[in-house]
Every structure is written in structure tokens, then in C-alpha cells.
PDB file of C-alpha atoms and ligand atoms in Angstrom:
ATOM      1  CA  MET C   1     190.004 122.512 162.844  1.00 97.00           C
ATOM      2  CA  ILE C   2     192.850 120.125 161.856  1.00 98.00           C
ATOM      3  CA  ILE C   3     191.108 116.658 160.697  1.00 98.00           C
ATOM      4  CA  LEU C   4     193.889 113.812 161.523  1.00 98.00           C
ATOM      5  CA  LYS C   5     193.558 111.804 159.276  1.00 98.00           C
ATOM      6  CA  GLY C   6     194.810 108.348 160.028  1.00 98.00           C
ATOM      7  CA  LYS C   7     193.456 106.525 157.247  1.00 98.00           C
ATOM      8  CA  GLU C   8     195.216 108.268 154.780  1.00 98.00           C
ATOM      9  CA  THR C   9     198.553 109.032 156.849  1.00 98.00           C
ATOM     10  CA  ALA C  10     198.536 104.795 157.437  1.00 98.00           C
ATOM     11  CA  LEU C  11     198.448 104.395 153.320  1.00 97.00           C
ATOM     12  CA  THR C  12     201.451 107.084 153.193  1.00 98.00           C
ATOM     13  CA  ILE C  13     203.994 104.472 155.838  1.00 98.00           C
ATOM     14  CA  ARG C  14     202.354 101.471 153.804  1.00 97.00           C
ATOM     15  CA  GLU C  15     203.370 103.148 150.288  1.00 97.00           C
ATOM     16  CA  GLU C  16     206.976 103.534 152.073  1.00 97.00           C
ATOM     17  CA  LEU C  17     207.579  99.985 153.686  1.00 98.00           C
ATOM     18  CA  ARG C  18     206.651  98.957 150.566  1.00 97.00           C
ATOM     19  CA  VAL C  19     209.646 100.458 148.652  1.00 97.00           C
ATOM     20  CA  GLU C  20     211.382  99.453 151.529  1.00 97.00           C
ATOM     21  CA  ILE C  21     209.804  95.516 152.027  1.00 98.00           C
ATOM     22  CA  ASP C  22     211.063  95.700 147.832  1.00 97.00           C
ATOM     23  CA  SER C  23     214.375  96.571 148.500  1.00 97.00           C
ATOM     24  CA  LEU C  24     214.390  94.346 152.248  1.00 97.00           C
ATOM     25  CA  LYS C  25     213.128  91.415 149.698  1.00 96.00           C
ATOM     26  CA  SER C  26     215.979  91.871 147.151  1.00 96.00           C
ATOM     27  CA  GLU C  27     218.694  91.888 149.618  1.00 96.00           C
ATOM     28  CA  HIS C  28     217.816  89.243 151.333  1.00 97.00           C
ATOM     29  CA  GLY C  29     215.311  86.823 149.255  1.00 96.00           C
ATOM     30  CA  ARG C  30     212.717  87.058 152.130  1.00 96.00           C
ATOM     31  CA  ALA C  31     209.940  89.221 152.834  1.00 97.00           C
ATOM     32  CA  PRO C  32     208.837  89.834 156.189  1.00 98.00           C
ATOM     33  CA  GLY C  33     206.309  87.069 157.655  1.00 98.00           C
ATOM     34  CA  LEU C  34     203.506  87.779 159.999  1.00 98.00           C
ATOM     35  CA  ALA C  35     202.267  85.027 161.563  1.00 98.00           C
ATOM     36  CA  VAL C  36     198.609  86.277 162.934  1.00 98.00           C
ATOM     37  CA  ILE C  37     196.561  83.687 165.865  1.00 98.00           C
ATOM     38  CA  LEU C  38     192.954  84.078 165.697  1.00 98.00           C
ATOM     39  CA  VAL C  39     191.104  81.860 168.543  1.00 98.00           C
ATOM     40  CA  GLY C  40     187.604  81.687 168.470  1.00 97.00           C
ATOM     41  CA  GLN C  41     184.696  83.667 166.134  1.00 95.00           C
ATOM     42  CA  ASP C  42     184.141  86.593 167.987  1.00 94.00           C
ATOM     43  CA  PRO C  43     183.594  88.952 164.815  1.00 92.00           C
ATOM     44  CA  ALA C  44     185.172  92.793 165.678  1.00 91.00           C
ATOM     45  CA  SER C  45     188.725  89.799 166.422  1.00 94.00           C
ATOM     46  CA  GLU C  46     187.700  88.458 162.580  1.00 95.00           C
ATOM     47  CA  VAL C  47     187.170  91.983 161.013  1.00 93.00           C
ATOM     48  CA  TYR C  48     190.233  93.144 163.116  1.00 94.00           C
ATOM     49  CA  VAL C  49     192.250  90.427 161.780  1.00 96.00           C
ATOM     50  CA  ARG C  50     191.600  90.827 157.721  1.00 96.00           C
ATOM     51  CA  ASN C  51     191.518  93.691 158.226  1.00 95.00           C
ATOM     52  CA  LYS C  52     195.744  93.675 159.746  1.00 96.00           C
ATOM     53  CA  LYS C  53     195.642  90.774 156.927  1.00 95.00           C
ATOM     54  CA  ILE C  54     194.416  93.118 153.699  1.00 96.00           C
ATOM     55  CA  ALA C  55     197.209  95.743 155.232  1.00 96.00           C
ATOM     56  CA  CYS C  56     200.463  93.243 155.480  1.00 96.00           C
ATOM     57  CA  GLU C  57     199.527  91.767 151.884  1.00 94.00           C
ATOM     58  CA  LYS C  58     199.470  95.244 150.457  1.00 95.00           C
ATOM     59  CA  SER C  59     202.578  96.157 151.799  1.00 96.00           C
ATOM     60  CA  GLY C  60     204.265  93.262 150.467  1.00 97.00           C
ATOM     61  CA  ILE C  61     204.393  91.734 153.927  1.00 98.00           C
ATOM     62  CA  ILE C  62     203.572  87.687 153.756  1.00 98.00           C
ATOM     63  CA  SER C  63     200.724  87.419 156.831  1.00 97.00           C
ATOM     64  CA  TYR C  64     200.391  83.310 158.149  1.00 97.00           C
ATOM     65  CA  ALA C  65     196.820  83.473 159.328  1.00 96.00           C
ATOM     66  CA  HIS C  66     195.926  80.537 162.485  1.00 97.00           C
ATOM     67  CA  HIS C  67     192.833  80.536 162.752  1.00 97.00           C
ATOM     68  CA  ILE C  68     191.875  77.839 165.965  1.00 97.00           C
ATOM     69  CA  ASP C  69     188.675  76.760 166.723  1.00 97.00           C
ATOM     70  CA  GLY C  70     187.708  79.106 170.180  1.00 96.00           C
ATOM     71  CA  GLY C  71     187.565  74.860 172.276  1.00 96.00           C
ATOM     72  CA  VAL C  72     191.448  74.435 171.798  1.00 97.00           C
ATOM     73  CA  ALA C  73     193.006  73.434 174.892  1.00 98.00           C
ATOM     74  CA  GLN C  74     196.035  75.760 176.747  1.00 98.00           C
ATOM     75  CA  GLN C  75     198.703  73.639 175.616  1.00 98.00           C
ATOM     76  CA  GLU C  76     197.478  72.868 172.126  1.00 98.00           C
ATOM     77  CA  LEU C  77     198.031  76.871 171.947  1.00 98.00           C
ATOM     78  CA  GLU C  78     201.296  77.319 173.650  1.00 98.00           C
ATOM     79  CA  ASP C  79     202.703  74.513 171.148  1.00 98.00           C
ATOM     80  CA  LEU C  80     201.157  76.743 168.160  1.00 98.00           C
ATOM     81  CA  ILE C  81     203.111  79.692 169.902  1.00 98.00           C
ATOM     82  CA  LYS C  82     206.424  77.842 170.771  1.00 98.00           C
ATOM     83  CA  LYS C  83     206.283  76.488 166.922  1.00 98.00           C
ATOM     84  CA  LEU C  84     205.746  79.504 165.597  1.00 98.00           C
ATOM     85  CA  ASN C  85     209.395  81.468 167.216  1.00 98.00           C
ATOM     86  CA  ALA C  86     210.817  78.394 166.328  1.00 98.00           C
ATOM     87  CA  ASP C  87     210.414  79.323 162.559  1.00 98.00           C
ATOM     88  CA  ASP C  88     212.343  81.283 160.730  1.00 97.00           C
ATOM     89  CA  LYS C  89     209.874  82.629 157.506  1.00 97.00           C
ATOM     90  CA  VAL C  90     208.021  84.571 160.859  1.00 98.00           C
ATOM     91  CA  ASP C  91     209.319  87.260 162.053  1.00 98.00           C
ATOM     92  CA  GLY C  92     206.264  88.696 164.338  1.00 98.00           C
ATOM     93  CA  ILE C  93     203.708  87.246 165.631  1.00 98.00           C
ATOM     94  CA  LEU C  94     200.336  88.283 167.065  1.00 98.00           C
ATOM     95  CA  LEU C  95     197.678  86.939 169.216  1.00 98.00           C
ATOM     96  CA  GLN C  96     194.484  88.120 168.912  1.00 97.00           C
ATOM     97  CA  LEU C  97     193.091  89.234 171.873  1.00 96.00           C
ATOM     98  CA  PRO C  98     191.228  88.877 173.169  1.00 96.00           C
ATOM     99  CA  LEU C  99     191.040  84.880 173.480  1.00 97.00           C
ATOM    100  CA  PRO C 100     187.845  82.555 174.454  1.00 97.00           C
ATOM    101  CA  LYS C 101     186.964  81.925 178.143  1.00 96.00           C
ATOM    102  CA  GLY C 102     189.017  78.980 179.268  1.00 96.00           C
ATOM    103  CA  LEU C 103     192.401  80.316 178.068  1.00 98.00           C
ATOM    104  CA  ASP C 104     194.995  81.964 180.266  1.00 98.00           C
ATOM    105  CA  SER C 105     195.973  85.142 177.376  1.00 97.00           C
ATOM    106  CA  GLN C 106     198.764  86.761 179.618  1.00 97.00           C
ATOM    107  CA  ARG C 107     201.075  83.154 179.999  1.00 98.00           C
ATOM    108  CA  CYS C 108     200.179  83.458 175.521  1.00 98.00           C
ATOM    109  CA  LEU C 109     201.583  85.979 175.648  1.00 98.00           C
ATOM    110  CA  GLU C 110     204.907  85.307 178.635  1.00 98.00           C
ATOM    111  CA  LEU C 111     205.409  82.660 175.716  1.00 98.00           C
ATOM    112  CA  ILE C 112     205.439  84.544 172.567  1.00 98.00           C
ATOM    113  CA  ASP C 113     209.349  85.228 171.556  1.00 98.00           C
ATOM    114  CA  PRO C 114     209.943  89.202 172.608  1.00 98.00           C
ATOM    115  CA  GLY C 115     212.240  90.122 169.455  1.00 98.00           C
ATOM    116  CA  LYS C 116     208.672  89.054 167.882  1.00 98.00           C
ATOM    117  CA  ASP C 117     206.128  90.676 169.889  1.00 98.00           C
ATOM    118  CA  VAL C 118     205.349  92.423 167.519  1.00 98.00           C
ATOM    119  CA  ASP C 119     202.481  93.464 169.213  1.00 97.00           C
ATOM    120  CA  GLY C 120     204.583  95.018 172.287  1.00 98.00           C
ATOM    121  CA  PHE C 121     202.683  93.039 174.859  1.00 98.00           C
ATOM    122  CA  HIS C 122     205.256  91.336 175.992  1.00 98.00           C
ATOM    123  CA  PRO C 123     206.340  92.027 180.379  1.00 98.00           C
ATOM    124  CA  MET C 124     210.165  92.210 178.238  1.00 98.00           C
ATOM    125  CA  ASN C 125     209.238  94.712 176.110  1.00 98.00           C
ATOM    126  CA  VAL C 126     206.776  96.895 178.591  1.00 98.00           C
ATOM    127  CA  GLY C 127     209.512  97.404 180.593  1.00 98.00           C
ATOM    128  CA  LYS C 128     211.341  98.133 178.135  1.00 98.00           C
ATOM    129  CA  LEU C 129     209.180 101.437 177.437  1.00 98.00           C
ATOM    130  CA  MET C 130     209.105 102.169 181.035  1.00 97.00           C
ATOM    131  CA  LEU C 131     213.129 102.526 180.695  1.00 97.00           C
ATOM    132  CA  GLY C 132     213.373 104.345 177.648  1.00 96.00           C
ATOM    133  CA  LEU C 133     215.404 101.451 175.889  1.00 97.00           C
ATOM    134  CA  PRO C 134     214.617  99.754 172.340  1.00 96.00           C
ATOM    135  CA  GLY C 135     212.230  97.483 171.450  1.00 97.00           C
ATOM    136  CA  PHE C 136     208.499  96.664 170.554  1.00 98.00           C
ATOM    137  CA  ARG C 137     206.545  99.219 171.405  1.00 98.00           C
ATOM    138  CA  SER C 138     202.320  98.475 171.693  1.00 97.00           C
ATOM    139  CA  CYS C 139     201.065  99.286 168.335  1.00 98.00           C
ATOM    140  CA  THR C 140     197.677 101.776 169.312  1.00 98.00           C
ATOM    141  CA  PRO C 141     199.633 104.145 171.570  1.00 98.00           C
ATOM    142  CA  ALA C 142     203.067 103.702 169.614  1.00 98.00           C
ATOM    143  CA  GLY C 143     200.427 103.851 166.057  1.00 98.00           C
ATOM    144  CA  ILE C 144     199.279 107.532 168.208  1.00 98.00           C
ATOM    145  CA  MET C 145     202.772 109.064 168.398  1.00 98.00           C
ATOM    146  CA  THR C 146     203.886 108.440 164.755  1.00 98.00           C
ATOM    147  CA  LEU C 147     200.220 110.196 163.724  1.00 98.00           C
ATOM    148  CA  LEU C 148     201.143 113.869 165.896  1.00 98.00           C
ATOM    149  CA  GLU C 149     204.988 113.157 164.846  1.00 98.00           C
ATOM    150  CA  ARG C 150     203.300 112.942 161.047  1.00 98.00           C
ATOM    151  CA  TYR C 151     200.788 116.184 161.666  1.00 98.00           C
ATOM    152  CA  ASN C 152     203.886 118.240 163.590  1.00 98.00           C
ATOM    153  CA  LEU C 153     201.908 118.417 166.564  1.00 98.00           C
ATOM    154  CA  PRO C 154     205.063 118.252 169.202  1.00 97.00           C
ATOM    155  CA  THR C 155     203.473 117.553 173.245  1.00 97.00           C
ATOM    156  CA  SER C 156     206.878 118.988 174.855  1.00 97.00           C
ATOM    157  CA  GLY C 157     206.474 120.658 177.374  1.00 97.00           C
ATOM    158  CA  LYS C 158     202.404 119.818 177.073  1.00 98.00           C
ATOM    159  CA  LYS C 159     200.076 119.041 179.644  1.00 98.00           C
ATOM    160  CA  ALA C 160     197.830 115.897 178.087  1.00 98.00           C
ATOM    161  CA  VAL C 161     195.638 114.317 179.832  1.00 98.00           C
ATOM    162  CA  VAL C 162     195.112 110.393 178.677  1.00 98.00           C
ATOM    163  CA  VAL C 163     191.895 109.043 180.069  1.00 98.00           C
ATOM    164  CA  GLY C 164     191.926 105.311 180.536  1.00 98.00           C
ATOM    165  CA  ARG C 165     194.578 102.517 182.250  1.00 98.00           C
ATOM    166  CA  SER C 166     193.643  99.600 180.592  1.00 97.00           C
ATOM    167  CA  ASN C 167     197.509  97.391 179.762  1.00 96.00           C
ATOM    168  CA  ILE C 168     197.411  97.798 176.070  1.00 96.00           C
ATOM    169  CA  VAL C 169     196.665 102.282 175.380  1.00 98.00           C
ATOM    170  CA  GLY C 170     195.891 104.274 178.629  1.00 98.00           C
ATOM    171  CA  LYS C 171     199.205 103.018 180.714  1.00 98.00           C
ATOM    172  CA  PRO C 172     202.359 102.358 177.755  1.00 98.00           C
ATOM    173  CA  LEU C 173     200.779 105.400 176.034  1.00 98.00           C
ATOM    174  CA  ALA C 174     200.950 107.383 179.308  1.00 98.00           C
ATOM    175  CA  MET C 175     204.900 106.184 179.092  1.00 98.00           C
ATOM    176  CA  MET C 176     205.829 106.635 175.885  1.00 98.00           C
ATOM    177  CA  LEU C 177     204.755 110.943 175.802  1.00 98.00           C
ATOM    178  CA  MET C 178     206.447 110.734 179.524  1.00 97.00           C
ATOM    179  CA  GLN C 179     209.526 110.287 177.066  1.00 96.00           C
ATOM    180  CA  TYR C 180     211.674 112.067 175.888  1.00 94.00           C
ATOM    181  CA  GLY C 181     211.925 113.771 171.997  1.00 94.00           C
ATOM    182  CA  ASP C 182     209.904 116.867 171.016  1.00 94.00           C
ATOM    183  CA  PHE C 183     206.446 114.165 170.201  1.00 95.00           C
ATOM    184  CA  ALA C 184     206.772 112.916 173.799  1.00 96.00           C
ATOM    185  CA  ASN C 185     208.104 115.227 176.777  1.00 97.00           C
ATOM    186  CA  ALA C 186     205.026 115.535 178.254  1.00 98.00           C
ATOM    187  CA  THR C 187     203.232 116.145 181.211  1.00 98.00           C
ATOM    188  CA  VAL C 188     201.260 113.639 181.904  1.00 98.00           C
ATOM    189  CA  THR C 189     198.109 113.362 183.600  1.00 98.00           C
ATOM    190  CA  VAL C 190     196.668 109.752 183.582  1.00 98.00           C
ATOM    191  CA  CYS C 191     192.438 109.173 184.559  1.00 98.00           C
ATOM    192  CA  HIS C 192     190.440 106.408 185.598  1.00 98.00           C
ATOM    193  CA  SER C 193     186.983 105.308 186.561  1.00 98.00           C
ATOM    194  CA  ARG C 194     187.902 106.588 189.958  1.00 98.00           C
ATOM    195  CA  THR C 195     189.476 109.891 188.915  1.00 98.00           C
ATOM    196  CA  ALA C 196     187.956 112.439 191.214  1.00 97.00           C
ATOM    197  CA  ASN C 197     187.155 115.967 189.375  1.00 96.00           C
ATOM    198  CA  LEU C 198     187.965 114.262 186.111  1.00 98.00           C
ATOM    199  CA  ALA C 199     186.276 117.541 183.420  1.00 98.00           C
ATOM    200  CA  GLU C 200     188.600 119.703 185.478  1.00 98.00           C
ATOM    201  CA  GLU C 201     191.269 117.526 184.574  1.00 98.00           C
ATOM    202  CA  VAL C 202     190.253 117.079 181.777  1.00 98.00           C
ATOM    203  CA  LYS C 203     189.620 120.544 180.785  1.00 98.00           C
ATOM    204  CA  SER C 204     193.341 121.871 181.961  1.00 98.00           C
ATOM    205  CA  ALA C 205     194.832 119.765 178.585  1.00 98.00           C
ATOM    206  CA  ASP C 206     197.321 120.472 175.556  1.00 98.00           C
ATOM    207  CA  PHE C 207     196.306 117.458 174.394  1.00 98.00           C
ATOM    208  CA  VAL C 208     193.437 115.086 175.636  1.00 98.00           C
ATOM    209  CA  PHE C 209     193.311 111.533 174.937  1.00 98.00           C
ATOM    210  CA  ALA C 210     190.934 109.129 174.994  1.00 98.00           C
ATOM    211  CA  ALA C 211     190.996 105.587 175.473  1.00 98.00           C
ATOM    212  CA  ILE C 212     187.741 105.032 177.128  1.00 98.00           C
ATOM    213  CA  GLY C 213     184.328 102.963 176.019  1.00 97.00           C
ATOM    214  CA  ILE C 214     181.906 104.236 176.367  1.00 98.00           C
ATOM    215  CA  PRO C 215     180.471 106.478 173.622  1.00 97.00           C
ATOM    216  CA  LYS C 216     180.571 110.651 173.220  1.00 96.00           C
ATOM    217  CA  PHE C 217     182.448 110.391 176.327  1.00 98.00           C
ATOM    218  CA  ILE C 218     184.032 112.834 176.555  1.00 98.00           C
ATOM    219  CA  THR C 219     182.390 116.149 175.881  1.00 98.00           C
ATOM    220  CA  LYS C 220     182.508 120.686 174.901  1.00 97.00           C
ATOM    221  CA  ASP C 221     182.824 121.570 177.666  1.00 97.00           C
ATOM    222  CA  MET C 222     185.453 119.021 179.564  1.00 98.00           C
ATOM    223  CA  VAL C 223     187.637 120.436 176.798  1.00 98.00           C
ATOM    224  CA  LYS C 224     190.002 123.648 176.475  1.00 98.00           C
ATOM    225  CA  GLN C 225     189.829 125.806 173.499  1.00 98.00           C
ATOM    226  CA  GLY C 226     192.324 125.185 170.669  1.00 98.00           C
ATOM    227  CA  ALA C 227     193.081 121.672 172.298  1.00 98.00           C
ATOM    228  CA  VAL C 228     194.052 117.803 170.082  1.00 98.00           C
ATOM    229  CA  VAL C 229     191.966 115.720 170.605  1.00 98.00           C
ATOM    230  CA  VAL C 230     193.523 111.946 169.812  1.00 98.00           C
ATOM    231  CA  ASP C 231     189.437 109.507 170.174  1.00 98.00           C
ATOM    232  CA  VAL C 232     190.946 105.703 170.437  1.00 98.00           C
ATOM    233  CA  GLY C 233     187.748 104.307 171.386  1.00 97.00           C
ATOM    234  CA  ILE C 234     185.723 102.185 168.944  1.00 95.00           C
ATOM    235  CA  ASN C 235     182.132 101.863 170.264  1.00 95.00           C
ATOM    236  CA  ARG C 236     179.441  99.828 168.428  1.00 93.00           C
ATOM    237  CA  THR C 237     176.636 101.986 168.139  1.00 94.00           C
ATOM    238  CA  ASP C 238     172.599 101.996 166.786  1.00 93.00           C
ATOM    239  CA  ASP C 239     173.951 104.537 164.802  1.00 88.00           C
ATOM    240  CA  GLY C 240     177.666 102.980 163.786  1.00 92.00           C
ATOM    241  CA  LEU C 241     181.210 103.175 165.349  1.00 92.00           C
ATOM    242  CA  VAL C 242     182.040 105.932 167.078  1.00 95.00           C
ATOM    243  CA  GLY C 243     184.456 107.528 169.306  1.00 97.00           C
ATOM    244  CA  ASP C 244     184.975 108.778 173.108  1.00 98.00           C
ATOM    245  CA  CYS C 245     184.216 111.946 172.253  1.00 98.00           C
ATOM    246  CA  ASP C 246     181.226 113.266 170.984  1.00 97.00           C
ATOM    247  CA  TYR C 247     183.139 115.033 167.891  1.00 97.00           C
ATOM    248  CA  ALA C 248     180.687 117.186 166.270  1.00 96.00           C
ATOM    249  CA  ALA C 249     179.958 119.119 168.749  1.00 97.00           C
ATOM    250  CA  LEU C 250     184.493 119.232 169.912  1.00 98.00           C
ATOM    251  CA  GLU C 251     184.627 120.631 166.633  1.00 96.00           C
ATOM    252  CA  ASP C 252     184.767 124.277 167.398  1.00 95.00           C
ATOM    253  CA  VAL C 253     186.971 123.762 170.516  1.00 98.00           C
ATOM    254  CA  ALA C 254     189.528 121.935 169.742  1.00 98.00           C
ATOM    255  CA  SER C 255     192.016 122.620 167.000  1.00 98.00           C
ATOM    256  CA  ALA C 256     193.326 119.203 165.483  1.00 98.00           C
ATOM    257  CA  MET C 257     191.477 116.126 166.554  1.00 98.00           C
ATOM    258  CA  THR C 258     190.951 112.144 164.282  1.00 98.00           C
ATOM    259  CA  PRO C 259     187.838 110.646 163.490  1.00 98.00           C
ATOM    260  CA  VAL C 260     186.154 107.492 163.825  1.00 97.00           C
ATOM    261  CA  PRO C 261     186.479 106.001 161.790  1.00 96.00           C
ATOM    262  CA  GLY C 262     189.374 106.854 159.477  1.00 97.00           C
ATOM    263  CA  GLY C 263     191.620 107.760 162.499  1.00 98.00           C
ATOM    264  CA  VAL C 264     193.168 105.896 165.441  1.00 98.00           C
ATOM    265  CA  GLY C 265     192.775 102.344 163.569  1.00 97.00           C
ATOM    266  CA  PRO C 266     194.665 102.560 160.559  1.00 97.00           C
ATOM    267  CA  MET C 267     197.709 103.562 162.191  1.00 98.00           C
ATOM    268  CA  THR C 268     197.660 100.484 164.952  1.00 98.00           C
ATOM    269  CA  ILE C 269     197.741  98.843 161.907  1.00 97.00           C
ATOM    270  CA  ALA C 270     200.244 100.935 160.107  1.00 98.00           C
ATOM    271  CA  GLN C 271     202.004 100.346 163.335  1.00 98.00           C
ATOM    272  CA  LEU C 272     202.131  97.036 163.292  1.00 98.00           C
ATOM    273  CA  LEU C 273     203.330  97.038 159.654  1.00 98.00           C
ATOM    274  CA  ILE C 274     206.571  99.115 161.258  1.00 98.00           C
ATOM    275  CA  ASN C 275     207.179  96.864 163.681  1.00 98.00           C
ATOM    276  CA  THR C 276     207.209  93.424 162.073  1.00 98.00           C
ATOM    277  CA  VAL C 277     209.749  95.455 159.506  1.00 98.00           C
ATOM    278  CA  GLN C 278     211.468  96.301 162.420  1.00 98.00           C
ATOM    279  CA  ALA C 279     212.182  92.551 162.978  1.00 98.00           C
ATOM    280  CA  PHE C 280     212.426  91.396 160.059  1.00 98.00           C
ATOM    281  CA  ARG C 281     215.527  93.662 160.209  1.00 97.00           C
ATOM    282  CA  GLU C 282     216.983  92.893 163.788  1.00 97.00           C
ATOM    283  CA  HIS C 283     216.690  89.202 162.305  1.00 96.00           C
ATOM    284  CA  ASN C 284     218.463  90.000 159.332  1.00 94.00           C
ATOM    285  CA  ALA C 285     221.189  92.181 161.678  1.00 89.00           C
TER     286      ALA C 285
HETATM  287  P1  NAD J   1     189.893  99.048 179.152  1.00 93.49           P
HETATM  288  O1  NAD J   1     188.097  98.499 179.289  1.00 93.49           O
HETATM  289  O2  NAD J   1     190.287  97.904 179.097  1.00 93.49           O
HETATM  290  O3  NAD J   1     189.519 100.315 179.734  1.00 93.49           O
HETATM  291  C1  NAD J   1     189.081 100.792 179.850  1.00 93.49           C
HETATM  292  C2  NAD J   1     189.848 101.907 180.494  1.00 93.49           C
HETATM  293  O4  NAD J   1     188.575 102.905 180.382  1.00 93.49           O
HETATM  294  C3  NAD J   1     189.489 101.887 182.143  1.00 93.49           C
HETATM  295  O5  NAD J   1     191.100 102.260 182.817  1.00 93.49           O
HETATM  296  C4  NAD J   1     188.814 103.265 182.979  1.00 93.49           C
HETATM  297  O6  NAD J   1     189.763 103.225 184.697  1.00 93.49           O
HETATM  298  C5  NAD J   1     187.746 103.723 182.166  1.00 93.49           C
HETATM  299  N1  NAD J   1     186.784 105.179 182.824  1.00 93.49           N
HETATM  300  C6  NAD J   1     186.177 103.327 182.315  1.00 93.49           C
HETATM  301  N2  NAD J   1     184.743 103.666 182.262  1.00 93.49           N
HETATM  302  C7  NAD J   1     184.578 104.821 182.840  1.00 93.49           C
HETATM  303  C8  NAD J   1     185.244 106.204 183.446  1.00 93.49           C
HETATM  304  N3  NAD J   1     183.501 106.553 183.523  1.00 93.49           N
HETATM  305  N4  NAD J   1     185.725 107.999 183.484  1.00 93.49           N
HETATM  306  C9  NAD J   1     186.587 107.730 183.088  1.00 93.49           C
HETATM  307  N5  NAD J   1     187.750 106.596 183.057  1.00 93.49           N
HETATM  308  C10 NAD J   1     186.697 105.567 182.927  1.00 93.49           C
HETATM  309  O7  NAD J   1     189.889  99.862 177.246  1.00 93.49           O
HETATM  310  P2  NAD J   1     191.016 100.070 176.305  1.00 93.49           P
HETATM  311  O8  NAD J   1     191.415  98.123 175.817  1.00 93.49           O
HETATM  312  O9  NAD J   1     192.250 100.349 176.927  1.00 93.49           O
HETATM  313  O10 NAD J   1     190.162 100.605 174.706  1.00 93.49           O
HETATM  314  C11 NAD J   1     189.857 101.444 175.379  1.00 93.49           C
HETATM  315  C12 NAD J   1     188.865 101.482 174.038  1.00 93.49           C
HETATM  316  O11 NAD J   1     189.624 102.167 172.367  1.00 93.49           O
HETATM  317  C13 NAD J   1     188.010 100.802 173.064  1.00 93.49           C
HETATM  318  O12 NAD J   1     186.361 101.586 172.922  1.00 93.49           O
HETATM  319  C14 NAD J   1     188.650 100.236 173.016  1.00 93.49           C
HETATM  320  O13 NAD J   1     188.470  99.587 171.602  1.00 93.49           O
HETATM  321  C15 NAD J   1     189.154 101.281 171.588  1.00 93.49           C
HETATM  322  N6  NAD J   1     190.121 100.824 171.401  1.00 93.49           N
HETATM  323  C16 NAD J   1     190.394 101.019 170.117  1.00 93.49           C
HETATM  324  C17 NAD J   1     191.605 100.462 169.761  1.00 93.49           C
HETATM  325  C18 NAD J   1     192.062 100.549 168.470  1.00 93.49           C
HETATM  326  O14 NAD J   1     192.755 100.836 167.549  1.00 93.49           O
HETATM  327  N7  NAD J   1     191.526 102.158 167.692  1.00 93.49           N
HETATM  328  C19 NAD J   1     192.469  99.542 170.000  1.00 93.49           C
HETATM  329  C20 NAD J   1     192.548  99.797 171.834  1.00 93.49           C
HETATM  330  C21 NAD J   1     191.452  99.824 172.090  1.00 93.49           C
END
């Protein structure tokens, strides 16, 4: 079985970006800038934000951290987003989700300038994805597509089953797999909590994408021999971080698979860097 090493691939991408950013800096007199807004003290979010900041620094992107008290008023948060929209040093804006209760995250996401929406959550960018138009693509599914490309695993003409229909992973991933191109062009089925015969659907897949949030949900008997398995899940258990797939059992069945940790997670961050450089290029075009 080929291990789809997201961590290593992400490091390679970061190195490639560092070279690109160096030359952009000499050309334009400044480095790309990413503003990261973290509201409150959610421990998982703090870890994600720290990792994003480190990745930015190592690739040469300047990160502007805005760590705000969880009791912030909606208006104050909106004012900050508007200020960052108008700030020329800021090419990308990332609002770390989830927000504390009482804050309207959808309203905040819709306030972010679509040209700075490096997370690809603004309805304008989601709509562009739907239509196959250029725009910012949400980082986790786009990172997965980049990983498949780097390992030369084309999905064109293959049957892909995505388990999970969230707005940040399942739905955009299904859309990306349906676009044109060798690494897309798949025949896609989206499964979710109400799917009848889920095991049967998954078993028919050449590519399985698990984005459920239940540890070891995808078991050996559900996966076809030779299938490629991409595990998006990050579940904190007594045994540490585990994915949505039973990795050890699937090793005998899958032809290629992402580990957890070290698979999709680092690719999500790599894609954020790619998107930030894309935003910088568009602002300086
Ligand atoms: P979500 O809770 O928004 O969505 C989960 C989806 O799973 C839902 O669409 C639901 O229909 C489906 N589901 C739930 N129970 C099911 C069942 N019994 N059978 C079939 N489908 C079922 O979650 P999300 O935000 O899409 O995240 C999914 C997982 O991916 C989580 O573990 C999350 O931590 C992880 N995640 C990882 C990254 C990363 O960078 N690696 C990024 C985002 C999310």
C-alpha cells in the first residue's frame, strides 16, 4: 500500500512557495500577508492557528494574528473584518471557525472580501466552484485534490464516494471531483447520515473519501480491494488522534491511503499558503 504522505508533500509545497515568494518579494517590494482571526480560547482552534502561523513564517508569508476575546460583540468583529478588507498589506483573511456561541459566523464570512477569501467559504467563491470558474477553493478539499495530483492518482472516469456532506469538506470535495481534468472527472456519490446501504455504496468506490467525524467508521469490509482511501477525519480519542478509517485494518485492502495525522491536515495548511500566494498575485496583477 502506498502511504499518501501529506506531511511530506506539504513540506515540498512550502519549499516551492518559499522560492516563489522570494522572487515575488523582490518584484513587488513586499511579501504576501495573511490575517488570521481567532476568537476565544478553543484549544483545537489555537493549535490550528499556531500551525498555520508557523507554516506562513517558514514559507515567507507574513501572518497578522488577531486573537480576540470570546466575549467580543458581533459589530466589533465585523468592524475588524472591514478594516482588514481595506488593508493593502493583507492579501488573505482567515476567520478560524467555529466562533463562540452568540456570534454569527455566516454573516462574518460573507463580509470578507471575496478576493481575500483564501478559505474559499464566501458564497461568491462557493458559487464559482459550482460553475467551474476560477476562484478560491476551500482548503481541505483543494488540498486533497493537490495530494492526488502529486501522487499521480487520477480520478477521471473512476467512481468516487464521498462520505460526509458538510459545506467545508464533503460538498466542495464532491464538486471538485466532478470538474473537468484528469484529477477530477470522477463519477461521484455523496453519502451521509441518512444514506441507505452506505456500506454497499462505499464498497463500489475506486476512491473513498471519509469526512464524517466518527473514529474508525470505515472498516475493512466496506472497502473494495485496491481502492484509494482518503481519510479527512480528525478525532481526539484516548488513543490520540485517529481518523474516520480503520487504518491498520485497511492496509491489506487499500492500494493507497492517507494516514492520520500526517495526511490531509498538513495539505489543508499547504493549500492555504497556495491560496494566499494566489491572492497576492491577483492583487498585484
Ligand atoms: P461535519 O460534522 O460538519 O459533517 C459530518 C458529515 O458526516 C455530515 O455530513 C453527516 O451527514 C456525515 N455523517 C455523520 N454521521 C454519519 C453516519 N453515521 N453515516 C454516514 N455519514 C455520517 O464535519 P466536517 O466539518 O465535514 O468534518 C468531518 C471530519 O473531518 C471531522 O473529523 C473533522 O475534524 C475533520 N476535518 C479535518 C480537516 C483537516 O484538515 N484534516 C478539515 C476539516 C474537517
